Amino acid sequence: MARVKQSKSPAPKKKPAVPVAAKVKPVLKPRSQRLRDKGRAAISLIRKRRATLADDFLDVGEALRTLKGEGMFEALGRADFDDVCARDLDLAESTADAMIALSERIERELEKDLGRDRSSALLALVDAIPEDDLPMNLLDATIQLPTGGKLVVRGATASEVREAARSFRLVRGARQGKRSRGFTTTPEEKRRFTAVEKRWRARRDLAAVVHTRLVASRREHGAEVDVRLPLEVWERIELPGLPKR
């Protein structure tokens, strides 16, 4: 009896082996963790720039905008942006806001005219000037220097602006060694002052000529504001209505 030769069916093709690493999907960090990492990186950059008075200060403005972003202060475990400035940067919120505003204006319209080096020096100067002496419109201001001289910001070179910033820093460093806490304004008073000050800064016709300073007071009404302005502006101010009793 003849044997029937059975044909073998072709073996199934083997699929190429997938590397184990490719099978594992990357684990994304929670949003709060990503924000926290981003915030800590921004804080580290700002501290480094301020400690060394680095030549490039423009990225400090960008880092401050990052720290003021939505959800950032919560991710860092802080009460608000003011708390971040005070605890992580040793920086007044009004100074941080001034640096943010100037950096945004530089990016929007001024970097081409000022140049990167001078723009960076101006931000360093904002950071160095004491909070109470910071003019509303730095670009058009004449700054009284700790050395006794004056700096006309509009016509100053980058090196002159940076040297002015160094002079303010030297004075600040000397004072910090013997500074006591003393009597000062509250965070709420600073917040209210900054909110009103921003409205004055928005008036370009007044920003260069009106200077304000928040002063602590032991009186019943709390903090007071020192204001210097031209007589012609004073004459146009309307008095508020008397409070109802």
mmCIF file of N, CA and C in Angstrom, residues 24 36 43 73 91 103 116 121 129 147 153 163 167 174 218 220 235 241 244:
data_model
loop_
_atom_site.group_PDB
_atom_site.id
_atom_site.type_symbol
_atom_site.label_atom_id
_atom_site.label_comp_id
_atom_site.label_asym_id
_atom_site.label_seq_id
_atom_site.Cartn_x
_atom_site.Cartn_y
_atom_site.Cartn_z
ATOM 1 N N VAL A 24 7.000 49.608 28.542
ATOM 2 C CA VAL A 24 6.672 50.360 29.748
ATOM 3 C C VAL A 24 6.408 51.813 29.382
ATOM 4 N N ARG A 36 6.064 72.166 40.941
ATOM 5 C CA ARG A 36 7.028 72.343 42.026
ATOM 6 C C ARG A 36 8.464 72.297 41.492
ATOM 7 N N ILE A 43 13.458 79.454 41.161
ATOM 8 C CA ILE A 43 14.013 80.037 42.387
ATOM 9 C C ILE A 43 15.532 79.923 42.396
ATOM 10 N N PHE A 73 2.328 79.008 43.486
ATOM 11 C CA PHE A 73 2.615 79.192 44.915
ATOM 12 C C PHE A 73 2.034 78.052 45.741
ATOM 13 N N LEU A 91 12.910 88.964 48.576
ATOM 14 C CA LEU A 91 12.634 90.008 47.588
ATOM 15 C C LEU A 91 11.244 90.573 47.841
ATOM 16 N N SER A 103 10.608 93.650 32.329
ATOM 17 C CA SER A 103 11.042 92.586 31.424
ATOM 18 C C SER A 103 10.020 92.358 30.318
ATOM 19 N N ARG A 116 20.468 94.037 24.466
ATOM 20 C CA ARG A 116 20.303 93.031 25.511
ATOM 21 C C ARG A 116 21.127 93.363 26.760
ATOM 22 N N ALA A 121 21.067 95.077 32.415
ATOM 23 C CA ALA A 121 21.576 95.946 33.481
ATOM 24 C C ALA A 121 20.445 96.700 34.170
ATOM 25 N N ILE A 129 17.827 98.557 43.813
ATOM 26 C CA ILE A 129 17.317 99.768 44.470
ATOM 27 C C ILE A 129 16.363 99.385 45.607
ATOM 28 N N THR A 147 26.601 106.688 46.538
ATOM 29 C CA THR A 147 27.925 107.322 46.496
ATOM 30 C C THR A 147 27.841 108.842 46.505
ATOM 31 N N VAL A 153 19.111 107.664 33.984
ATOM 32 C CA VAL A 153 18.967 106.320 33.433
ATOM 33 C C VAL A 153 18.861 106.333 31.915
ATOM 34 N N GLU A 163 27.093 99.416 37.379
ATOM 35 C CA GLU A 163 27.896 99.938 38.481
ATOM 36 C C GLU A 163 27.001 100.591 39.537
ATOM 37 N N SER A 167 26.557 99.611 43.560
ATOM 38 C CA SER A 167 26.668 100.547 44.687
ATOM 39 C C SER A 167 25.503 100.383 45.658
ATOM 40 N N ALA A 174 25.823 95.915 53.696
ATOM 41 C CA ALA A 174 26.327 96.450 54.964
ATOM 42 C C ALA A 174 25.210 96.589 55.990
ATOM 43 N N ARG A 218 1.940 103.579 63.847
ATOM 44 C CA ARG A 218 1.283 103.002 65.025
ATOM 45 C C ARG A 218 -0.077 103.647 65.284
ATOM 46 N N GLU A 220 -4.112 104.601 64.703
ATOM 47 C CA GLU A 220 -5.274 103.716 64.592
ATOM 48 C C GLU A 220 -5.547 103.314 63.149
ATOM 49 N N GLU A 235 -2.993 120.089 42.494
ATOM 50 C CA GLU A 235 -4.131 120.995 42.338
ATOM 51 C C GLU A 235 -5.321 120.318 41.671
ATOM 52 N N GLY A 241 -15.032 111.855 49.404
ATOM 53 C CA GLY A 241 -16.117 112.253 50.297
ATOM 54 C C GLY A 241 -15.814 111.864 51.730
ATOM 55 N N LYS A 244 -19.006 108.265 56.257
ATOM 56 C CA LYS A 244 -20.265 108.391 56.992
ATOM 57 C C LYS A 244 -20.067 107.969 58.438
#
